[in-house]
CSV table of C-alpha atoms in Angstrom, one decimal:
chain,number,residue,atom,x,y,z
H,1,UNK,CA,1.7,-26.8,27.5
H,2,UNK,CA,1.3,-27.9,24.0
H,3,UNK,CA,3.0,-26.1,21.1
H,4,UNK,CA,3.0,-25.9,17.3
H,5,UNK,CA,6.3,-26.4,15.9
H,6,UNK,CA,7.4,-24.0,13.4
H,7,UNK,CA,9.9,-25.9,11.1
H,8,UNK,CA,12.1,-23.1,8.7
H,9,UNK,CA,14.4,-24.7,6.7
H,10,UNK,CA,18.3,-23.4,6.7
H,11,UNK,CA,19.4,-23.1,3.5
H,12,UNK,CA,22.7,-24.1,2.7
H,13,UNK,CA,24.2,-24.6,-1.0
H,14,UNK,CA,22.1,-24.0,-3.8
H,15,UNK,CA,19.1,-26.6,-4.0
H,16,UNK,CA,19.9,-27.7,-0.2
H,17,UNK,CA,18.6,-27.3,2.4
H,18,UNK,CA,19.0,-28.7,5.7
H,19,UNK,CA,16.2,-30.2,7.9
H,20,UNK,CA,17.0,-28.7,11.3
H,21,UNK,CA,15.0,-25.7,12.6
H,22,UNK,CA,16.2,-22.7,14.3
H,23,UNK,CA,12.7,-21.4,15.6
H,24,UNK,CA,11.2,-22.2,19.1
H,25,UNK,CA,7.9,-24.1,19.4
H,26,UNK,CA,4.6,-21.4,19.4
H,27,UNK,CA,2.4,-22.0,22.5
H,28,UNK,CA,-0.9,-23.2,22.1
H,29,UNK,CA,-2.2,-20.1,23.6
H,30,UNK,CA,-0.6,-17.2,23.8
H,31,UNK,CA,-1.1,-13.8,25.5
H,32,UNK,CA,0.7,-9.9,24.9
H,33,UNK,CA,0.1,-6.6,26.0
H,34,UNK,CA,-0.4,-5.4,22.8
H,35,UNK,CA,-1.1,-7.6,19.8
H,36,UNK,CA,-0.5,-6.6,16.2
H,37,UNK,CA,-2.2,-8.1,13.3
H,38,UNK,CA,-0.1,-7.4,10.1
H,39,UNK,CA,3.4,-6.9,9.2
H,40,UNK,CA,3.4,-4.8,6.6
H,41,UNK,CA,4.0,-1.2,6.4
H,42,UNK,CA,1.6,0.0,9.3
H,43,UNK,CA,2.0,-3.1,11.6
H,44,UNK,CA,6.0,-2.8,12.0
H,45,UNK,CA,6.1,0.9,12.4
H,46,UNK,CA,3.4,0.9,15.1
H,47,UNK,CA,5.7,-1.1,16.3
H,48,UNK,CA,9.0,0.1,16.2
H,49,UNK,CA,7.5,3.7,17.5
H,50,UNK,CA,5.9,2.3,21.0
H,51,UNK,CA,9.5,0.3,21.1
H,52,UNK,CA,11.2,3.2,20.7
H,53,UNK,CA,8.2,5.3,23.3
H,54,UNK,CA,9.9,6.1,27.2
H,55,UNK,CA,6.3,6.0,28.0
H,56,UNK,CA,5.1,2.6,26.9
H,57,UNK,CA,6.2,0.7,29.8
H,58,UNK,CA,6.0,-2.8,30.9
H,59,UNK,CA,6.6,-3.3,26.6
H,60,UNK,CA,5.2,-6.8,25.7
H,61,UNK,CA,4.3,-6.4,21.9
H,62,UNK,CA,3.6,-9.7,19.2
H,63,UNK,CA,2.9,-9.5,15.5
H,64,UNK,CA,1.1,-11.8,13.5
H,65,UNK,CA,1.4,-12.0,10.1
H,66,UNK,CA,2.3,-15.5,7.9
H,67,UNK,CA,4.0,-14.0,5.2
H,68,UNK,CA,8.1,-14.5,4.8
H,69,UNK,CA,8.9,-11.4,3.0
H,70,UNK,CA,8.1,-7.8,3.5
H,71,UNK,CA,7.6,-6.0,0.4
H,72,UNK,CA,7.9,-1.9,0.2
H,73,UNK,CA,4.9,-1.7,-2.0
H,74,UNK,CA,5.9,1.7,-3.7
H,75,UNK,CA,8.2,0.5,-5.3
H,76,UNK,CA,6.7,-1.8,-8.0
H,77,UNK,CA,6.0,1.3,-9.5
H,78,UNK,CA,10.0,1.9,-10.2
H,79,UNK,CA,10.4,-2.1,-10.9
H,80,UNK,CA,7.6,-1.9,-13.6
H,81,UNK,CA,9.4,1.4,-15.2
H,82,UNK,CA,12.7,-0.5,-15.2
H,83,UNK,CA,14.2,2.0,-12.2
H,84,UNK,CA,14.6,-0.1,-9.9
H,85,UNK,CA,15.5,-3.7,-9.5
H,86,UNK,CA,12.8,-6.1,-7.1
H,87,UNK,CA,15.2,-7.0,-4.8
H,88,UNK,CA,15.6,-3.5,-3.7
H,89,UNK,CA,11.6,-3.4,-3.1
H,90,UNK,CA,11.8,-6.7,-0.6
H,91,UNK,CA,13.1,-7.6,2.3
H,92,UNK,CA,12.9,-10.9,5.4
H,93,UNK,CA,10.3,-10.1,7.6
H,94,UNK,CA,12.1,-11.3,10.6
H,95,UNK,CA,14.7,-8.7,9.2
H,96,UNK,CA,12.2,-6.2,9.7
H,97,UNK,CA,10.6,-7.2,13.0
H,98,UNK,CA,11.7,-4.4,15.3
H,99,UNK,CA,14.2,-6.5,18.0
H,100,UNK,CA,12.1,-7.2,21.5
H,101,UNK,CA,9.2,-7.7,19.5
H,102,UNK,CA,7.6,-11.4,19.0
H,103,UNK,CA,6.9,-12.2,15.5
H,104,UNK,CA,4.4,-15.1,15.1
H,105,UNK,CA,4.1,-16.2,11.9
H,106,UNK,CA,0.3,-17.3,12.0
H,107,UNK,CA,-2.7,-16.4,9.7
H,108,UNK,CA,-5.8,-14.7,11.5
H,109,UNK,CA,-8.8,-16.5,11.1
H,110,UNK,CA,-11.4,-15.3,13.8
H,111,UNK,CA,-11.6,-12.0,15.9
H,112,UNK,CA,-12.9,-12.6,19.1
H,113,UNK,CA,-13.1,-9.3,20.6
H,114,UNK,CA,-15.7,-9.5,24.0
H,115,UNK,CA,-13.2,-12.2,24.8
H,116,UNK,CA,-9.8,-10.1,23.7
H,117,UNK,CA,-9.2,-12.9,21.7
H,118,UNK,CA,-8.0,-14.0,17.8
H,119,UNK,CA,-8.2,-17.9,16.7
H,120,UNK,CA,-5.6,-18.5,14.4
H,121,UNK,CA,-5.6,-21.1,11.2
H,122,UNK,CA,-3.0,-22.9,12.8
H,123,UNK,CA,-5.0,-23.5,16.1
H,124,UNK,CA,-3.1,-20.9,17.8
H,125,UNK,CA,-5.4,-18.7,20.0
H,126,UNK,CA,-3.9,-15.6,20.8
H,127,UNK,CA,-5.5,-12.9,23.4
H,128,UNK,CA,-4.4,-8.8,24.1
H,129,UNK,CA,-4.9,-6.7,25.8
H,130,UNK,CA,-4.6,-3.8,23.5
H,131,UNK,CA,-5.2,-5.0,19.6
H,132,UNK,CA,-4.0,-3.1,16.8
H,133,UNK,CA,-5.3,-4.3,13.4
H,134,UNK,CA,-3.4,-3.7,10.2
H,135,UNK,CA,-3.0,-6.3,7.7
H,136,UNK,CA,-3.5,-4.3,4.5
H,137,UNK,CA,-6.1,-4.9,1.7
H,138,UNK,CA,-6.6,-8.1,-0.7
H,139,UNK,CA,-5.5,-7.3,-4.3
H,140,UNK,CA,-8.7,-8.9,-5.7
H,141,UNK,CA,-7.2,-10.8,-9.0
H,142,UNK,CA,-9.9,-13.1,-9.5
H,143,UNK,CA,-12.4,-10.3,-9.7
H,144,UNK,CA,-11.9,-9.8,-13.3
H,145,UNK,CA,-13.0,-12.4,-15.3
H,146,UNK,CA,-9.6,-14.0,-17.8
H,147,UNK,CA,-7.2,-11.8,-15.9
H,148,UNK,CA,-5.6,-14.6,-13.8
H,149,UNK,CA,-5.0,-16.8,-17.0
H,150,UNK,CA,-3.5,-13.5,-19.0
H,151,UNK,CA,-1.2,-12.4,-16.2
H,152,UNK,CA,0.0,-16.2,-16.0
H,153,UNK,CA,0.8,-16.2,-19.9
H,154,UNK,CA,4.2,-13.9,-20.7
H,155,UNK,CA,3.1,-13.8,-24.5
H,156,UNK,CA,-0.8,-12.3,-23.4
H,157,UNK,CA,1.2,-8.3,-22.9
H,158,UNK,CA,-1.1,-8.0,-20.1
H,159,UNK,CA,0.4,-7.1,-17.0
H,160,UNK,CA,0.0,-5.5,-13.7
H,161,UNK,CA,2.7,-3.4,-11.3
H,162,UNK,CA,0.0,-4.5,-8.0
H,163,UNK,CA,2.1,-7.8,-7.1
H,164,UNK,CA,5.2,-9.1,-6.9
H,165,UNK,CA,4.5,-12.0,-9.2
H,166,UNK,CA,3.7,-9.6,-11.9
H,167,UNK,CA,5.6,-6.3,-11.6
H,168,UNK,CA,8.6,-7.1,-13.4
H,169,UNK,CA,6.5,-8.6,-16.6
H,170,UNK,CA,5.6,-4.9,-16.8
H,171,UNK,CA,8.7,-3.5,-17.6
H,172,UNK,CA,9.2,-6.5,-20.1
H,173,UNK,CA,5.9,-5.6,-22.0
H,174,UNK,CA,7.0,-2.2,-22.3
H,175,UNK,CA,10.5,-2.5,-23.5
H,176,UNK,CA,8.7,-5.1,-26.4
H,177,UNK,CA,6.2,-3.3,-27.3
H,178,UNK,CA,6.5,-0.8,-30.2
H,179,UNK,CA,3.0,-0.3,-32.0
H,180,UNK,CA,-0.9,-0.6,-32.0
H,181,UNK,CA,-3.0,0.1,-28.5
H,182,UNK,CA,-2.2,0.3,-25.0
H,183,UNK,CA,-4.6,0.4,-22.5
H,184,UNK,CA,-4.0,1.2,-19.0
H,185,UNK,CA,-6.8,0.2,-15.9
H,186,UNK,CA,-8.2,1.7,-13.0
H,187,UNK,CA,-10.5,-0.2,-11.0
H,188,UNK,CA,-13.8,1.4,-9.7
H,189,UNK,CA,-14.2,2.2,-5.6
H,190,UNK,CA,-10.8,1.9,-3.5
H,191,UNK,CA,-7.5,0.8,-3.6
H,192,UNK,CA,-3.8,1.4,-2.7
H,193,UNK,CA,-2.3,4.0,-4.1
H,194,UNK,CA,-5.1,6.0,-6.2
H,195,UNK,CA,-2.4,7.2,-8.4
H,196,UNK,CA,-0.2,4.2,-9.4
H,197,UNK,CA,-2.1,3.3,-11.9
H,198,UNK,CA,-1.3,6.5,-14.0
H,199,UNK,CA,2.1,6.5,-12.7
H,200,UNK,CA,2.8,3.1,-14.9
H,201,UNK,CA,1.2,4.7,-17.7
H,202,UNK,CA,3.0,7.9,-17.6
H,203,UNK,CA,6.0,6.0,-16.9
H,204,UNK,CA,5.7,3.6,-20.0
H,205,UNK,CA,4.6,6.7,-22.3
H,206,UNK,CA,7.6,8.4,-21.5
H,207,UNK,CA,9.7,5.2,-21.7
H,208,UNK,CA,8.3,5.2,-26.0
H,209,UNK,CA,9.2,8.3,-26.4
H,210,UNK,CA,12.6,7.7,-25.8
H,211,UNK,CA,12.8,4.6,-27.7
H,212,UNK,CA,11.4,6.6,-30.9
H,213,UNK,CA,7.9,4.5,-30.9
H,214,UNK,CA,5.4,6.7,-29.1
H,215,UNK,CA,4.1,7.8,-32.6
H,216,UNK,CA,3.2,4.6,-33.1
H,217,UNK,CA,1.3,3.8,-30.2
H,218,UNK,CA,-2.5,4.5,-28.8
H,219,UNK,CA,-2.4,4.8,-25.2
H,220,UNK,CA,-5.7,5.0,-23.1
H,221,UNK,CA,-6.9,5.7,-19.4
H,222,UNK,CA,-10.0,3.5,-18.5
H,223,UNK,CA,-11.0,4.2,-14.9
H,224,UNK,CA,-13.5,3.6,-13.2
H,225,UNK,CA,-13.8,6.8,-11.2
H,226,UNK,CA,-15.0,10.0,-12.9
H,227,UNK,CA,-12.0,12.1,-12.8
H,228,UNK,CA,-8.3,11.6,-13.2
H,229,UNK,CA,-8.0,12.0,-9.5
H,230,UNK,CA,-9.8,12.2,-6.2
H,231,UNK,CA,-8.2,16.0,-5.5
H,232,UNK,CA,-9.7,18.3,-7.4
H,233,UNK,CA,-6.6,20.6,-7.9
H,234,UNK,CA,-4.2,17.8,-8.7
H,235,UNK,CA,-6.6,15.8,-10.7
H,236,UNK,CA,-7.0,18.9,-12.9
H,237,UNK,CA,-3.8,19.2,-14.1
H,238,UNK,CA,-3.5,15.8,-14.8
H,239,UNK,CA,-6.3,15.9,-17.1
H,240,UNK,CA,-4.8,18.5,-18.5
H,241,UNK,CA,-1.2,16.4,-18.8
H,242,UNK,CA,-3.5,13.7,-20.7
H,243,UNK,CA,-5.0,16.1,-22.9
H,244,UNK,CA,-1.4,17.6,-23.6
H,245,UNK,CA,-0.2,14.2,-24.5
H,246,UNK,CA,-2.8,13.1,-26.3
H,247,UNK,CA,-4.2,10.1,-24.0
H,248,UNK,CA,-7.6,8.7,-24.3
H,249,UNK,CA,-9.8,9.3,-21.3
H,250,UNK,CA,-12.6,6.7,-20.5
H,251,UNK,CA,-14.2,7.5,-17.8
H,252,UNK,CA,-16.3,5.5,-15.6
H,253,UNK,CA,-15.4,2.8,-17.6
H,254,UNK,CA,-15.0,0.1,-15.0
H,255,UNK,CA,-12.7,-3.3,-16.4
H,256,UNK,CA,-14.7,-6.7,-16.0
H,257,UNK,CA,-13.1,-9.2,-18.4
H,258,UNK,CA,-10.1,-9.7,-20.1
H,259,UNK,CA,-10.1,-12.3,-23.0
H,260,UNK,CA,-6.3,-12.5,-23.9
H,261,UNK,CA,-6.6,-14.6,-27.3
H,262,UNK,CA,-9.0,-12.3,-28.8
H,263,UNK,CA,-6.9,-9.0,-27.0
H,264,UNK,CA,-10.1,-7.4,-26.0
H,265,UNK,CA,-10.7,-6.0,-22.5
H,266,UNK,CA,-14.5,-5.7,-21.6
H,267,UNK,CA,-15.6,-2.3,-19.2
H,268,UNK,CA,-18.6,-1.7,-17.6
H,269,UNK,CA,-20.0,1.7,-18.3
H,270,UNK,CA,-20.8,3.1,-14.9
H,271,UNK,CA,-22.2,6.5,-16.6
H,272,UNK,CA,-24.7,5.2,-19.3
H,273,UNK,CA,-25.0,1.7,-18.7
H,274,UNK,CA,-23.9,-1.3,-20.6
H,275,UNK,CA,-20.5,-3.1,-21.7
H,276,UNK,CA,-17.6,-1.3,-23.8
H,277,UNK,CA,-15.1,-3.8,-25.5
H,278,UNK,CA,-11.9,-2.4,-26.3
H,279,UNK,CA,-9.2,-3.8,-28.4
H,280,UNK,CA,-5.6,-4.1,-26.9
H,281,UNK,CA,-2.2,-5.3,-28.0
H,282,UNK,CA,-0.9,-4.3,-24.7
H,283,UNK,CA,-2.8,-3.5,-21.4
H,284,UNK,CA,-2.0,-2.8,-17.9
H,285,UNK,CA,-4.4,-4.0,-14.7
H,286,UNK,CA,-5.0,-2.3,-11.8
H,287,UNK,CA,-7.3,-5.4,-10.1
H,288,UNK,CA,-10.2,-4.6,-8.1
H,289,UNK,CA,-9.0,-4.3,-4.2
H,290,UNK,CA,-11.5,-5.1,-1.1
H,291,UNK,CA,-11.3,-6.4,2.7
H,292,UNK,CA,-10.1,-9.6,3.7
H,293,UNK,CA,-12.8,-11.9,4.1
H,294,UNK,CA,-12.1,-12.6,8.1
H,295,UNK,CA,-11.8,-8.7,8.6
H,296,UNK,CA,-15.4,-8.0,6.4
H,297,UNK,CA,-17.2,-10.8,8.5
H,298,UNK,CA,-15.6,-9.7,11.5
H,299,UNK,CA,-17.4,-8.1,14.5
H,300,UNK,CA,-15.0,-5.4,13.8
H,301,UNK,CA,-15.6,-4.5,10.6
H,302,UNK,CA,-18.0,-1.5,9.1
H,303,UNK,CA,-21.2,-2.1,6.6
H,304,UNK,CA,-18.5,-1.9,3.8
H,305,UNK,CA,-15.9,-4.4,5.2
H,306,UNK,CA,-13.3,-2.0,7.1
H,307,UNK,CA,-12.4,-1.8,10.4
H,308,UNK,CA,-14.5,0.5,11.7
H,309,UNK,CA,-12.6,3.1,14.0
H,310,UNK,CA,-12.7,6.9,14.9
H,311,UNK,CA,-11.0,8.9,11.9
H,312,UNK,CA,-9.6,11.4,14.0
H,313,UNK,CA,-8.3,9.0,17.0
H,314,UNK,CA,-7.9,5.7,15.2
H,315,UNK,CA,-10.0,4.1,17.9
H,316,UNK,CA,-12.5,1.3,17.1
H,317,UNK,CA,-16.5,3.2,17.6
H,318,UNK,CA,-17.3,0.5,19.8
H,319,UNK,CA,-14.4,-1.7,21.3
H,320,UNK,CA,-12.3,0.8,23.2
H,321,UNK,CA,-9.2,-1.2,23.5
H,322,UNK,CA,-8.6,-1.6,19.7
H,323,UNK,CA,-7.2,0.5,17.1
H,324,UNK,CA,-6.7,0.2,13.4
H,325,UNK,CA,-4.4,2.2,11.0
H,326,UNK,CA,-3.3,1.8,7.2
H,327,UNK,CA,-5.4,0.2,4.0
H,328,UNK,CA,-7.4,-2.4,6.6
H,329,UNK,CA,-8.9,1.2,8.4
H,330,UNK,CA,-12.0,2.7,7.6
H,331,UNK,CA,-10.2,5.9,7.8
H,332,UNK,CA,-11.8,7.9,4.8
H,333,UNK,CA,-8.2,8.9,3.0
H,334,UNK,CA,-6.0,7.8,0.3
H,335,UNK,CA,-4.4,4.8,1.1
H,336,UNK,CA,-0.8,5.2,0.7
H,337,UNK,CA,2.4,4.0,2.8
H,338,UNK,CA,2.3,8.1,3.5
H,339,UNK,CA,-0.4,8.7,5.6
H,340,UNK,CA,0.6,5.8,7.8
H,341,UNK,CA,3.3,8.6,8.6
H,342,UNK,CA,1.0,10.5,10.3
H,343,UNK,CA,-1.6,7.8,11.2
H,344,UNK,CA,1.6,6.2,13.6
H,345,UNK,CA,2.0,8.6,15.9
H,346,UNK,CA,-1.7,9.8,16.8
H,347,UNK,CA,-2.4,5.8,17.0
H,348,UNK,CA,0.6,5.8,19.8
H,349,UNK,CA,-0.4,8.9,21.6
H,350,UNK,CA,-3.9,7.7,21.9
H,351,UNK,CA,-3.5,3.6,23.2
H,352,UNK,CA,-1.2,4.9,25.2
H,353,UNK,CA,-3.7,7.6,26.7
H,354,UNK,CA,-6.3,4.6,26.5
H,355,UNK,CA,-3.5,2.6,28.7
H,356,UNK,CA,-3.6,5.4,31.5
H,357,UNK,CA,-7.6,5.6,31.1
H,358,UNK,CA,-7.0,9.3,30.0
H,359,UNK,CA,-9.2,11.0,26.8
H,360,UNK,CA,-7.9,10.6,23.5
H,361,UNK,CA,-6.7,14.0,22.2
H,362,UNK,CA,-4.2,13.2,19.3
H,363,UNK,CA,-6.4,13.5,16.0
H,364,UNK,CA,-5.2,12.4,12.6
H,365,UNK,CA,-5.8,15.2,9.9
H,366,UNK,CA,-6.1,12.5,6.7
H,367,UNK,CA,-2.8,13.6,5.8
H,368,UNK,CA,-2.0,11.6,2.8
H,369,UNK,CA,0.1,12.1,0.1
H,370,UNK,CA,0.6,10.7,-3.7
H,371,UNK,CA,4.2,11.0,-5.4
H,372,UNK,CA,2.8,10.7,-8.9
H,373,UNK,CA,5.4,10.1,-11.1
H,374,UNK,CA,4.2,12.2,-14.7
H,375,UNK,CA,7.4,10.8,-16.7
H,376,UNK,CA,11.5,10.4,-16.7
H,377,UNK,CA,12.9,13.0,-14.5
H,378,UNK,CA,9.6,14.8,-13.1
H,379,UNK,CA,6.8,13.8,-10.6
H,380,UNK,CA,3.6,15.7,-9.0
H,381,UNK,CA,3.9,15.0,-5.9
H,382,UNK,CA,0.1,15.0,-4.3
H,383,UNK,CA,0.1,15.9,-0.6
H,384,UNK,CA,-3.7,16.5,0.9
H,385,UNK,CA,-6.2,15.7,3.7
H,386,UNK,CA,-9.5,14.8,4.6
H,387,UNK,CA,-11.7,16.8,2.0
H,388,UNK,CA,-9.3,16.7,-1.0
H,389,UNK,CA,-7.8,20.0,0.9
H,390,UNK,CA,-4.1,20.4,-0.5
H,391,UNK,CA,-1.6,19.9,2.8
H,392,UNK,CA,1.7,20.3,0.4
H,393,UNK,CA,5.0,20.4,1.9
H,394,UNK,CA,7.3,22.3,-0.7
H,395,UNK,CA,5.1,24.6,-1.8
H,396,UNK,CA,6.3,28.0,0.7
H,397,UNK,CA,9.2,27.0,-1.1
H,398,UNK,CA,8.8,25.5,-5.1
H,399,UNK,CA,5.2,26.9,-5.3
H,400,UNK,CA,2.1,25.0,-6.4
H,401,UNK,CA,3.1,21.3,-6.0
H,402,UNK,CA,0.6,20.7,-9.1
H,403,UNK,CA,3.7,21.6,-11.1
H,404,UNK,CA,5.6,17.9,-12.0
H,405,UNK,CA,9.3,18.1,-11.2
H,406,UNK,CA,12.9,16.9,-11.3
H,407,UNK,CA,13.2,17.6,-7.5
H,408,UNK,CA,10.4,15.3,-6.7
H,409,UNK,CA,11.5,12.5,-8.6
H,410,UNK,CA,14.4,12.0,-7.0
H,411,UNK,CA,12.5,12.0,-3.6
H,412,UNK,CA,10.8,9.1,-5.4
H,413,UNK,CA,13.1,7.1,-7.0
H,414,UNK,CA,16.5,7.9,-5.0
H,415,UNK,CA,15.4,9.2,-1.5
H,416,UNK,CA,12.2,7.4,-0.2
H,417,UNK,CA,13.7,3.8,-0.6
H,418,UNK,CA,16.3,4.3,1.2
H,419,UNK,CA,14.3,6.3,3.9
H,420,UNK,CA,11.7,3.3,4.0
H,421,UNK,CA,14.1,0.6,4.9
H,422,UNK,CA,17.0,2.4,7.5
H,423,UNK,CA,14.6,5.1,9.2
H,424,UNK,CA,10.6,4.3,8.3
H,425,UNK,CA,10.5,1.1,9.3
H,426,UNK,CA,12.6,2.0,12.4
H,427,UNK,CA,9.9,4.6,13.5
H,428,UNK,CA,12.4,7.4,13.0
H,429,UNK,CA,10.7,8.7,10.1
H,430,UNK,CA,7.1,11.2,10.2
H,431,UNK,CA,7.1,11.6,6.9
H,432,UNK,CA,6.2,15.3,6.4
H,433,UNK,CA,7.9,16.0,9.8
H,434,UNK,CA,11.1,14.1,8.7
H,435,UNK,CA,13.4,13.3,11.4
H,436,UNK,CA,10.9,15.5,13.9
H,437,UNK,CA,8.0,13.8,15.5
H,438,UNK,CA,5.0,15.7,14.6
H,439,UNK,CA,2.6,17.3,17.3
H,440,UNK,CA,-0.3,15.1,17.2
H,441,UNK,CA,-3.0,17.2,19.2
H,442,UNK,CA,-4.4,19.8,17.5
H,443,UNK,CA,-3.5,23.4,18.8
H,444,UNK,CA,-5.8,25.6,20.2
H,445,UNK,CA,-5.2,28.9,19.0
């Protein structure tokens, strides 16, 4: 049968590299038990768990996904505040692949489900039995008008912790800067992380304050939602924080353009209508986030674009033999590398009760949770479910988890990298449950 060669290039000394390949030919069709779309965060777990399940026999798993790196996206929160270096955030993704499992490094272009089928870019047609789909979201840059051209120019202090191209331009921008107005972004409707973009901002704040120049400095919070956060109980203390520490709150105030040789950023006013132009000499963007095209158009997606599954069993409504966890779901939670903690194991428990033709009993909760850093040395750390319902772990033990702390930020900046890249990725880790694999059918009682 025909195959696609996939040439990857040895590298030897620096600026050699040596023309051989060390990858086998992909078929031109290709078939797995259970196909995964996406190698990020949700797609490796998923698979490293059913790897690691007695009960998935006959194991026969592939993951698509083109990109060369794997990034641990909560991290460019620590890059930006100059915690952390990048290279602890990233890693290969064929180090990441769980072993036994096929990695195909091809780019989804069509989702043919009546036929259990995907058509590939590359001309790769690849069919399942059982598909998972979790590629993540698009980090919509070109959705703001000017934004591209300003992140591109160093000199512009415009930056933005939501790639890897960008985050570490943030931490240079803040060491620089030392007077006038900072403005800090939050796009309207959803995106990664609801809390990141407050975490940069407290971050940075604190950051001035120790370098003697917050005095000098007018910070601002434009969102485009209407609160500081989605959970009521959290979202009031932080308003309370930016109150304390004298931060501007704009407020369904939605950033459209950015015009870098004038510094003025443009908001739509969602509330009374209209543009708002604001004056910056440094600003941080949060870009606009949506589905990837070939998942919105796709038989599988929703009305808004997301693939549209069960929220308690992860199940697609209508094709029973396809599931879909992490930022590409329609599950109606925060999306954050957290709830994937919990969305893992009720996805496994239920394709594998799909495999034996039993019901579907394992329900996901919304679990999600938020560690919003609030400065040097202290972090909220926002644990809830579906509703905005607190779920918090510590509090039997610290109390209220409203309450920023030193214990917290450690978890943050010490603990949860380290847990990400020896035991999360591994499918040893359940988040709240640590080391424990949670219960995943609701009891009874």
């Amino acid at each position: 049968m025909a195959g696609i060669a996939v040439f990857r290039p040895l590298a030897t000394a620096p600026g050699r590299v040596l023309a051989r390949t060390y990858a086998t030919s992909i078929p031109a069709m290709a078939h797995h038990r259970v196909v995964i779309v996406g190698g990020g965060t949700a797609g490796v777990t998923v698979a490293a768990q059913l790897q690691r399940t007695p009960e998935f026999e006959k194991k026969d798993i592939a993951i698509l996904d083109p990109a060369k790196t794997h990034h641990y996206q909560p991290g460019w929160t620590l890059v930006g505040s100059g915690l952390r270096p990048i290279e602890d955030m990233q890693r290969s993704m064929r180090s990441v692949i769980p072993e036994g499992v096929k990695h195909y490094p091809l780019r989804v272009s069509t989702f043919d489900p009546e036929n259990n089928a995907i058509k590939t870019s590359e001309g790769v047609d690849v069919s399942y039995d059982y598909l998972i789909v979790a590629p993540g979201l698009e980090t919509n840059f070109a959705g703001i008008s000017g934004l591209e051209e300003a992140l591109q120019d160093p000199g512009s202090q415009v930056s933005s912790i939501y790639s890897e191209k960008t985050v570490e331009q943030v931490w240079k921008n803040v060491q620089a800067f030392k007077k006038g107005p900072a403005v800090f972004t939050q796009p309207a409707g959803i995106i990664k992380c609801a809390g990141a973009p407050q975490k940069i901002m407290w971050m940075a704040l604190s950051q001035w304050k120790r370098d003697g120049v917050r005095d000098n400095i007018d910070i601002s919070f434009a969102t485009g939602a209407p609160a500081m956060f989605a959970v009521p109980k959290y979202s009031q203390a932080l308003d309370k924080l930016r109150r304390e520490r004298n931060v501007e709150g704009l407020f369904q105030h939605n950033l459209v353009g950015v015009d870098a040789k004038k510094k003025v950023a443009t908001f739509k006013n969602l509330a009374g209508g209209g543009e708002v132009q604001k004056e910056f000499s440094f600003l941080h963007v949060v870009p606009p986030q949506k589905p990837w095209d070939w998942v919105a158009k796709s038989k599988l997606a929703d009305a808004a674009g997301w693939v549209d599954v069960d929220k308690s069993t992860t199940r697609h409504n209508k094709y029973k033999n396809v599931f879909s966890i992490g930022d590409a779901s329609s599950l109606p939670n925060s999306k954050t590398a957290a709830a994937i903690t919990s969305q893992t194991p009720v996805l496994v428990d239920n394709l594998l009760a799909a495999m034996n033709g039993k019901d579907l009993k394992a329900a996901y909760d919304g679990y999600a949770s938020c560690p919003l850093l609030t400065g040097h040395n202290e972090l909220m750390l926002c644990e809830f479910k579906y509703g905005g319902v607190p779920k918090e772990t510590f509090a039997g033990i610290l109390g209220g988890q409203e309450t920023p702390r030193r214990s917290f930020y450690h978890l943050k900046n010490n603990v949860f990298p380290y847990v990400y890249w020896n035991h999360f990725l591994n499918g040893t880790w359940y988040g709240p449950s640590g080391f424990f694999r949670p219960e995943t059918v609701p009891s009874q009682a």
